Structures are given as C-alpha cells and as structure tokens.
Coordinates of C-alpha atoms in Angstrom, one line a residue:
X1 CA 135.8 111.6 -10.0
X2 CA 133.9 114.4 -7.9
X3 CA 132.7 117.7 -8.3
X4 CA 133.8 120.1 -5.6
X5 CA 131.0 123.5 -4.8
X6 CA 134.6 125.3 -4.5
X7 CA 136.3 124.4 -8.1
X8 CA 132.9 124.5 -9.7
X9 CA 132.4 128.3 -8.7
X10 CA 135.8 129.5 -9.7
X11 CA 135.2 127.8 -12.9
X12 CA 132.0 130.1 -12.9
X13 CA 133.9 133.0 -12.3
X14 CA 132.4 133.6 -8.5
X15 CA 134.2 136.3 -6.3
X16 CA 131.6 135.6 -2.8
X17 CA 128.6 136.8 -4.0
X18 CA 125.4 135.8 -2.6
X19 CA 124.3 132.7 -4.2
X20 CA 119.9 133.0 -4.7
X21 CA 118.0 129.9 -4.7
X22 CA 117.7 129.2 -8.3
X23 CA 121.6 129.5 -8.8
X24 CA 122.4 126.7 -5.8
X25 CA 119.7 124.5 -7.2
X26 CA 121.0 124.5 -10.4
X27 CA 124.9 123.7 -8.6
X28 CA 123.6 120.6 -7.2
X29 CA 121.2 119.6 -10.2
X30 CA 123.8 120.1 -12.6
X31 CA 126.3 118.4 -10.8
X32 CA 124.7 115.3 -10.2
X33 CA 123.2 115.1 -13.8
X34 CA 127.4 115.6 -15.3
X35 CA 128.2 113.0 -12.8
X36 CA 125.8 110.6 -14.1
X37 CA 125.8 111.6 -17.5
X38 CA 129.9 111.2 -17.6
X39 CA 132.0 108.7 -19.3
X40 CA 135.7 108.8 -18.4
X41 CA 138.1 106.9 -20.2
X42 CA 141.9 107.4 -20.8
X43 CA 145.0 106.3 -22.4
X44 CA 148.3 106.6 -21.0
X45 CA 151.7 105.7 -22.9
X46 CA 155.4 106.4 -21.3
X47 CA 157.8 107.7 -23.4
X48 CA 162.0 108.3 -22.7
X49 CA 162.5 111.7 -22.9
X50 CA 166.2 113.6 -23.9
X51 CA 166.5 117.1 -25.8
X52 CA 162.8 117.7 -25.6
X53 CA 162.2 114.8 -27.8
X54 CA 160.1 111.6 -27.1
X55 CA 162.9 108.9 -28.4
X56 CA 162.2 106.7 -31.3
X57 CA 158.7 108.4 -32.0
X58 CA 160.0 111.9 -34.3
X59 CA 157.9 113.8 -32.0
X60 CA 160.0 117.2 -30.2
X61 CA 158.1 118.9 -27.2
X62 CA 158.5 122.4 -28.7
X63 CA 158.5 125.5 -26.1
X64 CA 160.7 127.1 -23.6
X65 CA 157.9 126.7 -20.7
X66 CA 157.9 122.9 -21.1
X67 CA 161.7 122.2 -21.9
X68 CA 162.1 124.0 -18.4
X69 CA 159.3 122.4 -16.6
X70 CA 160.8 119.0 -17.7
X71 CA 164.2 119.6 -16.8
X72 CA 166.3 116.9 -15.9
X73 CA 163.5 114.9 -16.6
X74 CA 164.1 111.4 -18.7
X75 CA 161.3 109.9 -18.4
X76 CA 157.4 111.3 -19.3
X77 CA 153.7 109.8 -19.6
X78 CA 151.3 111.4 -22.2
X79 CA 148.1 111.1 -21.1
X80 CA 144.8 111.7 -22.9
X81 CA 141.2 111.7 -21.6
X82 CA 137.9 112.3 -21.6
X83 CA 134.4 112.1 -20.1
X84 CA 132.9 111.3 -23.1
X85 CA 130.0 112.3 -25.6
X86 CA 127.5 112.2 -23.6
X87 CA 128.4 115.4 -21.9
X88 CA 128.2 117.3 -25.4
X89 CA 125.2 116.2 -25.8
X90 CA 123.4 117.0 -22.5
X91 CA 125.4 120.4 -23.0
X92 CA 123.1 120.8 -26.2
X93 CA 120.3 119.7 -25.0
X94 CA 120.5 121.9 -21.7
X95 CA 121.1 125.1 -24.0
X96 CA 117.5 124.7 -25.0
X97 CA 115.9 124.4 -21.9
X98 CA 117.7 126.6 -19.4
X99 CA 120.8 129.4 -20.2
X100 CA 121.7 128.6 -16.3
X101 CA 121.4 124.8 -16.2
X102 CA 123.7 124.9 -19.2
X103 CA 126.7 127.3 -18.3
X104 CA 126.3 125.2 -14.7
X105 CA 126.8 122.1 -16.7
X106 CA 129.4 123.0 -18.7
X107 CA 131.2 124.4 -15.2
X108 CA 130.4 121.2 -14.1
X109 CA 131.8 119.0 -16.8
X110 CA 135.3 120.9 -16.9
X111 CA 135.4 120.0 -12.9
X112 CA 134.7 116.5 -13.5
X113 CA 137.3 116.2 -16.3
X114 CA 140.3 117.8 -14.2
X115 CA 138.9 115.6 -11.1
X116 CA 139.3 112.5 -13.2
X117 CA 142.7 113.6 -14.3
X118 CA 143.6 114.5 -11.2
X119 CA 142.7 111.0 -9.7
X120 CA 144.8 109.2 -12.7
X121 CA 148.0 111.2 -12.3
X122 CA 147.5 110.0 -8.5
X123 CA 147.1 106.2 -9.9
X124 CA 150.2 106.5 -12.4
X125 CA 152.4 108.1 -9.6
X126 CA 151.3 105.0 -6.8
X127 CA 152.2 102.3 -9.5
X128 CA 155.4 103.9 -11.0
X129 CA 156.7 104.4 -7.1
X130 CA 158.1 107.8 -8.9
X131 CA 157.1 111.2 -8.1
X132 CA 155.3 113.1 -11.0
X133 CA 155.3 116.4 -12.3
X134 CA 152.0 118.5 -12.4
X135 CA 150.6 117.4 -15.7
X136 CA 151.5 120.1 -18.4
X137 CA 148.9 120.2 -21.3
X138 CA 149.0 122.0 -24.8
X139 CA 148.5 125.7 -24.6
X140 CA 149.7 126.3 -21.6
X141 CA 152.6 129.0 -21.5
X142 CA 154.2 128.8 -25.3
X143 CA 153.4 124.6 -25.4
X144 CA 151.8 125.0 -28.7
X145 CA 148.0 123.7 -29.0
X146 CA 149.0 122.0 -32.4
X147 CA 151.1 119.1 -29.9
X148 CA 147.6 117.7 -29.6
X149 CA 147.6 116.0 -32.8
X150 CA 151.1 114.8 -32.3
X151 CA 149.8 113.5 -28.9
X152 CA 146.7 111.8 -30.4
X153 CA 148.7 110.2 -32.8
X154 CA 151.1 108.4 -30.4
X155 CA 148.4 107.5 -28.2
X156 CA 145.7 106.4 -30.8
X157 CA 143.3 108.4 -29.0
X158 CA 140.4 108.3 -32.1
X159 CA 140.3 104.0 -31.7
X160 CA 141.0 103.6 -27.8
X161 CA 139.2 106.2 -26.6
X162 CA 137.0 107.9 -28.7
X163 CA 138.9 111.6 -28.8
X164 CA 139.9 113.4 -32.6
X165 CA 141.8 116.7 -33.0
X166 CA 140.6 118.5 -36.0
X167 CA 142.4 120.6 -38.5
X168 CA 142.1 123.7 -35.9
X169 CA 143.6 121.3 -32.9
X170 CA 140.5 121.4 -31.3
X171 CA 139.8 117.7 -29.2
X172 CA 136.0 116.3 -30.1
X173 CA 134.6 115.0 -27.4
X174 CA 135.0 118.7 -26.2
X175 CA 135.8 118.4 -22.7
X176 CA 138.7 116.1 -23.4
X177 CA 142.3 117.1 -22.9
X178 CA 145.5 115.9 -23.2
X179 CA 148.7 115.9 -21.1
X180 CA 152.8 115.3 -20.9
X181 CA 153.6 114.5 -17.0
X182 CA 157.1 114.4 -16.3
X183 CA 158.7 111.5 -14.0
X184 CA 160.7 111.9 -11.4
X185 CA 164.0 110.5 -11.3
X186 CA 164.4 107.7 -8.6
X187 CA 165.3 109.3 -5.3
X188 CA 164.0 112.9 -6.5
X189 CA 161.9 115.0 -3.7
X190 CA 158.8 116.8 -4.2
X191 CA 158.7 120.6 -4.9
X192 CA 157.1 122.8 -2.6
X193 CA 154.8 123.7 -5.4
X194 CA 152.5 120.9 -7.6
X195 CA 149.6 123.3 -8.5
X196 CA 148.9 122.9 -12.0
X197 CA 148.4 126.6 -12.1
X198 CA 152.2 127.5 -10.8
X199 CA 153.3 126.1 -13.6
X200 CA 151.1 128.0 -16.2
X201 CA 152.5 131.7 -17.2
X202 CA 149.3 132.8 -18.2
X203 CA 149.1 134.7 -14.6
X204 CA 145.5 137.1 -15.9
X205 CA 143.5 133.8 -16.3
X206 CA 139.7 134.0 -14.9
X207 CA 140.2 130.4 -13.5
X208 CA 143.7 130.5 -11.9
X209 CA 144.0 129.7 -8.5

C-alpha cells in the first residue's frame, strides 16, 4: 500500500498550482502519519455469475452499467475492505488541530484505500491465472449504493473485518469500500482500457482521471 504525490493531489482537486511550503509539508506529514496509522484488511468471496445474479445466494446485480461491464462474464469476486478505524479517528482528531492537516489526511486515507485495493485485485488475478475486470463498486453508473448491504451480507464484513452498512448504505469504518470484479474467461485477452474510471459514466467527476 503507497501513497503517490500524483493521486493524492487529484484527490485534492489540484490543477498545477504552485504548492507553498506549509501545503507540501502537510503532503508528506500526512501521508506518513495515514500510512502508519492504517489498518488494511479485506474479505474476498467468488461467486458464479449468470443473468446478473450471484447463483445460489438470491442476490441480482441490478443496473444496466454493471450487467454490461460484466458481459459474458461467469465468474465474479466481491471484494470488501478497509483501512480500518484508526483512520476515522486520526481524521477527528486532525479536524481539531489543523483544517489543512485534516482535508490532507482524508486525501491521503482515500489514496491508501484504492492503493490497497489496487494491490489485492493484482493478488486475486496472479492466483486465479485469470484476467480480471477493473473492480466495479456500488454507485458507480446506475449500480445502486444499496448493493452494499447485499455485499456485506455475503461477505460477513461486520465479523471478519470490522465494516457495517447502515440503514443509509453508508460503510462505517468510512473509508471502506466494496467491490464486484469480474473474471475473465480462460483464454480471454485484456482490453485496451482497465482504468477504473473508463468504466464509470459519471464523466463531470472532480477526481476522474
């Protein structure tokens, strides 16, 4: 898990303007404190996949965004995870102290999450020996947020690691998320595109890349 000075400005909404003194400590302060304040865990489960239902579980993937990202698709992983507590409360306690340290942790903590994600979907794909989709999580396009609970459910998120949806479908730990990844059928070639954001139709998104 890393946090890259590139992803962590675009998470802060920087366009190339100059960066003073006090703003590029706080990048590197804040970035070493989420890195040592972090927790990741995760839970993975795979699941065949037909009709945009998860067999023998009840559960239907409902939206035209995923059905068609998972095309031809028979096989999926949900994934959930998290970097833990801990981050929430540093978040509170930074609020306190600095406005700056805070929104710079907070940056710093979604990196970190996405990084550990990103390094998990890597692991899944290198022990499966099957190419994997970019990992499609609740809310993007019409995926409906409300999948979360179905998700936590089927992965017993809460006991292994930690993570409840609320009645809003919120995740608690806050920077927690959760995931469908579709697999690959054997012999299948990569796209030309795997950036998460290609798959997401939300094009006027502050963070897109």
């Amino acid at each position: 898990m890393k946090i890259e000075r590139t992803e962590l400005l675009r998470y802060l909404g920087w366009r190339g303007q100059p960066l003073d003194e006090i703003t590029t400590s706080s990048l590197e302060r804040m970035s070493a404190r989420c890195l040592e304040v972090a927790a990741p865990r995760s839970v993975v489960r795979r699941f065949t996949y037909a009709n945009g239902a998860l067999s023998d579980t009840g559960v239907k993937l409902e939206g035209a965004d995923i059905a068609k990202h998972l095309s031809g698709v028979d096989e999926v992983y949900l994934i959930a995870a998290t970097v833990g507590a801990g981050i929430e409360r540093e978040l509170t306690r930074l609020t306190a102290v600095s406005r700056t340290d805070a929104l710079v942790f907070d940056a710093a903590a979604s990196c970190a999450i996405e990084s550990y994600l990103d390094e998990r979907c890597a692991e899944l794909e290198k022990d499966s020996g099957r190419i994997l989709l970019p990992r499609f999580s609740c809310g993007y396009g019409d995926f409906p947020i409300s999948a979360q609970k179905d998700i936590c459910a089927l992965l017993n998120t809460p006991t292994r690691i930690g993570v409840c949806v609320d009645e809003n479908y919120t995740l608690s730990p806050l920077k927690s998320v959760t995931a469908v990844i579709g697999i690959l059928k054997e012999g299948a070639k990569r796209g030309a595109c795997a950036s998460r954001c290609a798959i997401c139709s939300k094009t006027d998104c502050v963070y897109r890349r």
